[in-house]
Amino acid sequence: MTLLVLGLNHTTAPVDIRERITFGPDIIVGALRSLTESEGASEAVILSTCNRTEIYCYGCDLNPDQLQAWLARFHGLEAGNLSAYLYLHQEHKAVEHLLRVASGLNSLVLGEPQILGQVKSAWQTASDTGTVGKILGRLFQHSFSAAKQVRTDTAIGDSPVSVAFAAVSLSRQIFSDLSQQTALLIGAGETIELTARHLQQQNIGRIIVANRTVAKAHELAEQFGGYAIGLTEIPTHLPEADIVISSTASPVPVLGKGAVESALKQRRHQPMFMVDIAVPRDIEAEVRELRDVYLYTVDDLEEVIQENLKSRQQAAEQAAEIIELRTGEFIAWLRSLDAVEMIQSYRSQAHLIKQETLGKAQRMLDNGTAPEQVLEFLANTLTNKLLHTPSSQLREAGSNGQRELLEAATTLFQLDK
C-alpha cells in the first residue's frame, strides 16, 4: 500500500497557476469520488486553499504519474505544463509534510493558525463524502494533535502575523491614520473576519462587509459595528471605500476594472488600496493598470510578512523537532499494521490446528481411549504441529547461511544464543 501527497503551493507555483488548480465547494465532492473510483486510491482527501492545492491518497494501486495526469485532466490542462510546479511526497515524507502544513510551518505566514481549520475542513468534507478510511482518518487526527502540541509547546503563534495582518499593515503604510478611512471587505470567511479584527484594533473609521449571502455579511459586520451589503451592491458603495480587501471562494472575479474606474472618478482620484487574498482572484488583474490604485495579491504580501517573522524562527525550530517525533510515531503505527495482519494470520492458522487436533482427541475419548493417553496425544500433537513449520524454516535458513533470519528468530522466540 502507498501513502502519498501530490500538490503545489505558493513556493512552487505563481498565483495564475494556483488559481487554475483549485477545488471549490461545488466540485470537490465529485473530485474525491473520481479519485477513489478510478485512480487507484482507496482513501483520498483534497486540501485546497488560496496558497495550496494538495491531494492526499492511500491505496495499493496508486501511480504518481497517473495521479498527476488526473489532476491536469480534471482542470483541463496538459500534464506536461503542470509538472514543473508540482511536488510529490511518499510514506514518511508525506506524513511529515501534512504535520508541517497543519502546524503552519509550510504556510506563507509561518505559524498562521487558519490553515489548521482549513485542514480540518478538508478532512471533514472527505469524511462526509466517504473517502476517508482507517489510514487517512488516523493520519489527519494525528496531524491535528501534532498541530495543537506545536501551538501549546512553542511560541509559534505569539506574534500576530497572518495574510490578514500583512494586508492591514500595508494599509497603514498608505493611510497612516485609519480612523478616517472606510474599508470594504468582500467575503465573510475566516480571513475576512481576522482582517476586520485587525482593522478594528487599528481604529478603522468604518467597515462595509459584502457577501453573496447578505445574512452572513450582516452577522460579521454586526461584530465590528459595520454595514452589510450583497455582492451586487458593491459598485454603489465602492466609491466610499479607501481600503478594499477581498477573499471569497468565487470561481470568477467579483470586482472588475470598469467598476473600479467608475469609483475612482466619483472619488475624484483619491487613492484606493486593494488587497486580493483570494485564489482564484477576486479582483481583475487589469485593475493594477489604473492610476491611484494600489493592488496587491497574496504573492505581493510576502515581503511584508517576512518582516514580521523573525520572532517565530526559533519557535519554528522547536516545532520541527516536535514534527519529527510525531512523524516517527505515525510511521511506527503504520508499520505495525503489517505485524497485526501477520499475527492475525498466524493465530488463524494455529486455531485451525487446535480445532483439528481437538476433534481427533474428542473422537479418541468417544472410542474409550484413556483420558491420560488423550491428553498426551493432544499435547504432543499440538506441540509438533505448531513447531513443525518454524523448525523446518530455521533448519533451511541454517543450511543456506541466512544468519539474519536466525538472529531474528532468536529475538522473536526469546531464545538464548
Coordinates of C-alpha atoms in Angstrom, one line a residue:
M1 CA 0.0 0.0 0.0
T2 CA 1.2 3.6 -0.8
L3 CA 0.7 6.8 1.1
L4 CA 1.4 10.0 -0.8
V5 CA 0.7 13.7 -1.3
L6 CA 0.8 15.5 -4.6
G7 CA 0.4 19.2 -4.7
L8 CA 1.6 22.7 -5.4
N9 CA 1.8 25.8 -3.2
H10 CA 2.9 29.4 -3.0
T11 CA 6.6 28.4 -3.1
T12 CA 6.3 26.2 -6.2
A13 CA 3.6 28.0 -8.3
P14 CA 2.6 31.6 -9.1
V15 CA -0.9 32.7 -8.4
D16 CA -2.1 32.4 -12.0
I17 CA -1.2 28.7 -11.9
R18 CA -2.6 28.1 -8.4
E19 CA -6.0 29.6 -9.3
R20 CA -6.4 27.2 -12.2
I21 CA -5.8 24.1 -9.9
T22 CA -8.3 24.9 -7.1
F23 CA -11.1 22.7 -5.9
G24 CA -14.1 24.8 -4.9
P25 CA -17.0 23.5 -2.8
D26 CA -19.0 22.8 -6.0
I27 CA -16.5 20.3 -7.5
I28 CA -14.6 18.9 -4.6
V29 CA -17.0 16.0 -3.8
G30 CA -17.0 14.9 -7.4
A31 CA -13.2 15.1 -7.5
L32 CA -12.9 12.9 -4.3
R33 CA -15.2 10.3 -5.8
S34 CA -13.4 10.3 -9.1
L35 CA -10.1 9.7 -7.2
T36 CA -11.4 6.8 -5.3
E37 CA -13.4 5.2 -8.1
S38 CA -10.9 5.3 -10.9
E39 CA -7.4 6.4 -9.8
G40 CA -6.3 3.5 -7.5
A41 CA -6.9 5.4 -4.3
S42 CA -8.8 3.6 -1.6
E43 CA -8.8 6.8 0.5
A44 CA -8.4 10.5 -0.5
V45 CA -8.5 14.0 1.0
I46 CA -8.1 17.2 -1.1
L47 CA -6.8 20.3 0.6
S48 CA -7.5 23.4 -1.5
T49 CA -6.7 27.0 -0.2
C50 CA -5.6 30.2 -1.7
N51 CA -2.0 29.2 -1.2
R52 CA -2.0 25.5 -1.9
T53 CA -3.8 22.6 -3.5
E54 CA -2.8 19.1 -2.2
I55 CA -4.1 15.6 -2.8
Y56 CA -3.6 13.1 0.0
C57 CA -4.1 9.5 -1.1
Y58 CA -3.7 6.0 0.2
G59 CA -4.1 2.8 -1.9
C60 CA -2.4 -0.3 -3.3
D61 CA -2.6 0.8 -6.9
L62 CA -1.5 4.4 -6.7
N63 CA 0.6 5.7 -9.5
P64 CA 2.1 9.2 -9.1
D65 CA 2.2 9.8 -12.9
Q66 CA -1.5 8.7 -13.3
L67 CA -2.4 11.0 -10.4
Q68 CA -0.6 13.9 -11.9
A69 CA -2.4 13.2 -15.2
W70 CA -5.7 13.1 -13.4
L71 CA -5.1 16.4 -11.7
A72 CA -4.3 18.1 -15.1
R73 CA -7.1 16.4 -16.9
F74 CA -9.7 17.4 -14.2
H75 CA -8.8 21.0 -14.6
G76 CA -8.5 20.9 -18.4
L77 CA -4.7 21.3 -18.5
E78 CA -1.8 19.5 -20.2
A79 CA 0.1 17.3 -17.6
G80 CA 3.4 18.5 -19.1
N81 CA 2.5 22.1 -18.4
L82 CA 1.8 21.4 -14.8
S83 CA 4.6 19.0 -13.7
A84 CA 7.2 21.8 -13.2
Y85 CA 5.0 23.3 -10.3
L86 CA 4.2 20.0 -8.5
Y87 CA 5.8 18.2 -5.6
L88 CA 5.4 14.6 -4.6
H89 CA 5.9 13.1 -1.1
Q90 CA 5.5 9.5 -0.2
E91 CA 5.3 7.5 3.1
H92 CA 7.4 9.1 5.8
K93 CA 7.8 12.4 3.8
A94 CA 4.1 12.6 3.2
V95 CA 3.3 12.2 6.9
E96 CA 5.9 14.9 7.8
H97 CA 4.5 17.2 5.1
L98 CA 0.9 17.1 6.5
L99 CA 2.1 17.6 10.0
R100 CA 4.1 20.7 8.9
V101 CA 1.2 22.0 6.9
A102 CA -1.3 21.6 9.8
S103 CA 1.1 23.3 12.2
G104 CA 1.5 26.3 9.9
L105 CA 5.2 25.6 9.2
N106 CA 4.7 25.5 5.4
S107 CA 2.4 28.5 5.2
L108 CA 3.1 31.8 3.5
V109 CA 2.8 33.2 7.0
L110 CA 4.9 31.0 9.3
G111 CA 2.8 29.6 12.1
E112 CA -0.5 31.1 11.0
P113 CA -3.5 29.3 12.7
Q114 CA -6.1 29.5 9.9
I115 CA -4.5 26.6 8.0
L116 CA -5.4 24.1 10.7
G117 CA -9.1 25.0 10.3
Q118 CA -8.7 24.5 6.6
V119 CA -7.1 21.1 7.0
K120 CA -9.9 20.0 9.4
S121 CA -12.5 21.2 6.9
A122 CA -10.8 19.2 4.1
W123 CA -10.8 16.1 6.3
Q124 CA -14.5 16.7 7.2
T125 CA -15.5 17.1 3.6
A126 CA -13.7 13.9 2.6
S127 CA -15.2 12.0 5.6
D128 CA -18.7 13.1 4.7
T129 CA -18.0 12.0 1.1
G130 CA -16.9 8.6 2.3
T131 CA -13.3 8.8 1.1
V132 CA -11.6 8.7 4.4
G133 CA -10.8 5.3 5.9
K134 CA -8.6 3.9 8.7
I135 CA -5.3 5.2 7.4
L136 CA -6.1 8.8 6.4
G137 CA -8.5 9.1 9.3
R138 CA -5.7 8.2 11.7
L139 CA -3.2 10.4 9.9
F140 CA -5.3 13.6 9.9
Q141 CA -6.3 13.1 13.5
H142 CA -2.6 12.7 14.3
S143 CA -1.9 16.0 12.4
F144 CA -4.5 17.8 14.5
S145 CA -2.9 16.6 17.7
A146 CA 0.6 17.5 16.5
A147 CA -0.5 21.0 15.5
K148 CA -2.1 21.5 18.9
Q149 CA 1.2 20.4 20.6
V150 CA 3.2 22.8 18.4
R151 CA 1.0 25.7 19.3
T152 CA 1.0 24.8 23.0
D153 CA 4.7 23.9 23.5
T154 CA 6.2 26.7 21.3
A155 CA 5.8 30.4 20.7
I156 CA 5.0 29.9 17.1
G157 CA 1.6 31.7 17.4
D158 CA 2.6 34.5 19.7
S159 CA 3.2 37.2 17.1
P160 CA 0.1 38.5 15.2
V161 CA 1.4 37.6 11.8
S162 CA -1.0 36.5 9.0
V163 CA -2.1 37.4 5.5
A164 CA -4.8 39.5 7.1
F165 CA -2.3 41.2 9.4
A166 CA 0.0 41.9 6.5
A167 CA -2.8 43.4 4.5
V168 CA -3.7 45.7 7.4
S169 CA -0.1 46.6 7.9
L170 CA 0.2 47.6 4.3
S171 CA -2.9 49.8 4.5
R172 CA -1.3 51.6 7.5
Q173 CA 1.7 52.4 5.3
I174 CA -0.5 54.1 2.7
F175 CA -3.0 55.6 5.2
S176 CA -1.1 56.4 8.4
D177 CA -4.3 57.1 10.3
L178 CA -7.0 54.5 9.6
S179 CA -9.6 56.3 11.8
Q180 CA -10.7 58.4 8.9
Q181 CA -10.8 55.6 6.3
T182 CA -13.6 53.2 5.2
A183 CA -12.8 49.6 4.5
L184 CA -14.8 47.4 2.2
L185 CA -14.3 43.7 3.0
I186 CA -15.5 41.3 0.3
G187 CA -16.4 37.8 1.7
A188 CA -17.3 36.6 5.1
G189 CA -14.9 33.8 5.9
E190 CA -12.2 33.4 8.5
T191 CA -9.6 35.5 6.7
I192 CA -12.1 38.4 6.3
E193 CA -13.1 38.1 9.9
L194 CA -9.5 38.2 11.0
T195 CA -8.9 41.2 8.7
A196 CA -11.9 43.0 10.3
R197 CA -10.5 42.3 13.8
H198 CA -7.1 43.7 12.9
L199 CA -8.7 46.8 11.3
Q200 CA -10.8 47.4 14.4
Q201 CA -7.6 47.2 16.5
Q202 CA -6.2 49.9 14.3
N203 CA -9.2 52.1 14.9
I204 CA -10.6 51.9 11.3
G205 CA -13.2 54.5 10.7
R206 CA -15.9 52.4 9.1
I207 CA -16.3 48.8 7.8
I208 CA -18.6 47.6 5.0
V209 CA -18.9 43.8 4.5
A210 CA -20.0 42.5 1.2
N211 CA -21.0 38.9 0.7
R212 CA -23.1 36.7 -1.6
T213 CA -25.2 35.8 1.4
V214 CA -26.2 39.1 2.9
A215 CA -27.3 37.5 6.2
K216 CA -23.8 36.1 6.7
A217 CA -22.3 39.5 5.9
H218 CA -24.7 41.1 8.4
E219 CA -23.7 38.6 11.1
L220 CA -20.0 39.5 10.6
A221 CA -20.5 43.3 10.2
E222 CA -22.5 43.4 13.4
Q223 CA -19.5 42.2 15.4
F224 CA -17.5 45.2 14.3
G225 CA -20.1 47.9 14.1
G226 CA -20.1 47.6 10.3
Y227 CA -22.6 47.7 7.4
A228 CA -23.6 44.7 5.3
I229 CA -24.3 44.6 1.6
G230 CA -24.7 42.0 -1.2
L231 CA -22.1 41.5 -3.9
T232 CA -24.4 43.2 -6.4
E233 CA -24.3 46.4 -4.3
I234 CA -20.5 46.7 -4.5
P235 CA -20.4 49.2 -7.4
T236 CA -22.8 51.5 -5.5
H237 CA -20.6 51.5 -2.3
L238 CA -17.2 51.2 -3.9
P239 CA -16.6 54.9 -4.2
E240 CA -16.8 55.1 -0.4
A241 CA -14.0 52.6 0.1
D242 CA -10.4 53.7 0.8
I243 CA -9.4 50.2 1.5
V244 CA -10.7 47.1 -0.3
I245 CA -9.7 43.6 0.9
S246 CA -11.3 40.6 -0.8
S247 CA -11.3 36.9 0.0
T248 CA -14.2 34.9 -1.5
A249 CA -14.5 31.4 -3.0
S250 CA -15.9 32.7 -6.3
P251 CA -14.5 31.0 -9.4
V252 CA -14.6 34.3 -11.3
P253 CA -13.7 37.9 -10.3
V254 CA -16.3 39.7 -8.3
L255 CA -14.7 43.2 -9.0
G256 CA -13.8 44.3 -12.5
K257 CA -11.7 47.1 -13.9
G258 CA -14.8 49.1 -15.1
A259 CA -16.4 49.3 -11.7
V260 CA -13.1 50.4 -10.1
E261 CA -12.6 53.0 -12.8
S262 CA -16.0 54.4 -12.3
A263 CA -15.5 54.5 -8.5
L264 CA -12.2 56.4 -8.9
K265 CA -14.0 59.1 -11.0
Q266 CA -16.5 59.6 -8.2
R267 CA -13.7 59.7 -5.7
R268 CA -12.0 62.4 -7.8
H269 CA -9.0 60.1 -8.0
Q270 CA -8.4 59.8 -4.3
P271 CA -6.2 56.7 -3.9
M272 CA -7.7 53.3 -3.2
F273 CA -5.7 50.4 -1.6
M274 CA -6.8 46.9 -2.6
V275 CA -5.6 43.5 -1.5
D276 CA -6.9 40.4 -3.3
I277 CA -6.3 37.5 -1.0
A278 CA -8.4 35.1 -3.0
V279 CA -7.3 32.3 -5.3
P280 CA -8.8 32.3 -8.0
R281 CA -8.5 36.1 -7.9
D282 CA -11.5 38.2 -6.9
I283 CA -10.2 41.4 -8.5
E284 CA -9.4 41.6 -12.2
A285 CA -5.6 41.8 -12.7
E286 CA -6.2 44.8 -15.1
V287 CA -7.2 46.9 -12.1
R288 CA -3.5 47.2 -11.4
E289 CA -3.1 49.3 -14.5
L290 CA -5.3 52.1 -13.1
R291 CA -3.7 55.2 -11.6
D292 CA -4.5 55.9 -8.0
V293 CA -5.0 52.2 -7.2
Y294 CA -2.5 50.1 -5.1
L295 CA -3.5 46.5 -5.8
Y296 CA -1.7 43.7 -4.0
T297 CA -2.2 39.9 -4.3
V298 CA -1.3 37.2 -1.8
D299 CA 2.1 36.9 -3.5
D300 CA 2.8 40.6 -3.1
L301 CA 2.3 40.3 0.6
E302 CA 5.2 38.0 1.2
E303 CA 7.8 40.8 1.6
V304 CA 5.6 42.5 4.3
I305 CA 5.1 39.2 6.0
Q306 CA 8.8 38.4 6.1
E307 CA 9.5 41.5 8.3
N308 CA 7.2 40.0 10.9
L309 CA 8.6 36.5 11.1
K310 CA 11.9 36.9 12.9
S311 CA 10.3 36.2 16.3
R312 CA 8.9 33.0 15.0
Q313 CA 12.1 31.4 13.6
Q314 CA 13.3 30.0 16.9
A315 CA 9.9 28.6 17.7
A316 CA 9.8 27.0 14.2
E317 CA 13.0 25.1 15.0
Q318 CA 11.4 23.8 18.2
A319 CA 8.3 22.9 16.3
A320 CA 10.3 21.0 13.7
E321 CA 11.6 18.7 16.5
I322 CA 8.0 18.0 17.6
I323 CA 7.0 17.3 14.0
E324 CA 9.9 14.8 13.6
L325 CA 8.9 13.0 16.7
R326 CA 5.2 12.8 15.9
T327 CA 6.0 11.7 12.3
G328 CA 8.0 8.8 13.7
E329 CA 5.1 7.9 15.9
F330 CA 2.7 7.6 13.0
I331 CA 5.1 5.7 10.8
A332 CA 5.6 3.2 13.6
W333 CA 1.9 2.7 13.9
L334 CA 1.6 2.3 10.1
R335 CA 4.3 -0.3 10.1
S336 CA 2.7 -2.1 13.0
L337 CA -0.3 -2.8 10.7
D338 CA 1.8 -5.3 8.8
A339 CA 2.6 -7.1 12.0
V340 CA -1.1 -7.1 13.1
E341 CA -2.1 -8.8 9.8
M342 CA 0.7 -11.3 10.3
I343 CA -0.3 -12.0 13.8
Q344 CA -4.0 -12.5 12.8
S345 CA -2.9 -14.9 10.0
Y346 CA -0.7 -16.9 12.4
R347 CA -3.4 -17.1 15.0
S348 CA -5.9 -18.3 12.4
Q349 CA -3.5 -21.0 11.4
A350 CA -3.0 -22.0 15.0
H351 CA -6.7 -22.0 15.6
L352 CA -7.3 -24.5 12.7
I353 CA -4.6 -26.8 14.1
K354 CA -6.2 -26.6 17.5
Q355 CA -9.7 -27.4 16.1
E356 CA -8.4 -30.3 14.0
T357 CA -6.4 -31.8 16.9
L358 CA -9.2 -31.3 19.4
G359 CA -11.6 -33.1 17.1
K360 CA -9.3 -36.1 17.0
A361 CA -8.9 -36.1 20.8
Q362 CA -12.6 -35.9 21.3
R363 CA -13.1 -38.9 18.9
M364 CA -10.4 -40.9 20.9
L365 CA -12.4 -40.2 24.1
D366 CA -15.6 -41.3 22.5
N367 CA -13.9 -44.5 21.4
G368 CA -12.9 -45.3 25.0
T369 CA -9.2 -44.2 24.9
A370 CA -7.9 -43.4 28.4
P371 CA -8.0 -39.7 29.2
E372 CA -4.3 -39.8 30.1
Q373 CA -3.5 -41.1 26.6
V374 CA -5.7 -38.5 25.0
L375 CA -4.1 -35.6 27.0
E376 CA -0.6 -36.8 26.0
F377 CA -1.7 -37.1 22.3
L378 CA -3.2 -33.6 22.5
A379 CA -0.1 -32.0 24.0
N380 CA 2.3 -33.8 21.7
T381 CA 0.3 -33.3 18.5
L382 CA -0.2 -29.6 19.2
T383 CA 3.4 -29.1 20.1
N384 CA 4.7 -30.9 17.0
K385 CA 2.3 -29.2 14.6
L386 CA 2.9 -25.7 15.9
L387 CA 6.7 -26.2 15.8
H388 CA 7.0 -28.1 12.5
T389 CA 6.9 -25.1 10.1
P390 CA 9.2 -22.8 12.2
S391 CA 11.6 -25.6 12.8
S392 CA 11.7 -26.6 9.1
Q393 CA 12.3 -23.0 8.1
L394 CA 15.0 -22.4 10.7
R395 CA 16.8 -25.6 9.6
E396 CA 16.7 -24.4 6.0
A397 CA 17.9 -20.9 7.0
G398 CA 20.9 -22.6 8.8
S399 CA 21.7 -24.6 5.7
N400 CA 21.6 -21.5 3.5
G401 CA 23.6 -19.3 5.9
Q402 CA 20.7 -16.9 6.5
R403 CA 22.1 -15.5 9.7
E404 CA 19.7 -12.5 9.8
L405 CA 16.7 -14.8 9.8
L406 CA 18.3 -16.9 12.6
E407 CA 19.1 -13.8 14.7
A408 CA 15.5 -12.6 14.1
A409 CA 14.1 -15.9 15.3
T410 CA 16.3 -15.7 18.4
T411 CA 14.7 -12.3 19.2
L412 CA 11.2 -13.4 18.2
F413 CA 11.2 -16.6 20.4
Q414 CA 13.4 -15.0 23.1
L415 CA 16.0 -17.8 23.0
D416 CA 19.5 -17.8 24.4
K417 CA 22.1 -17.7 21.7

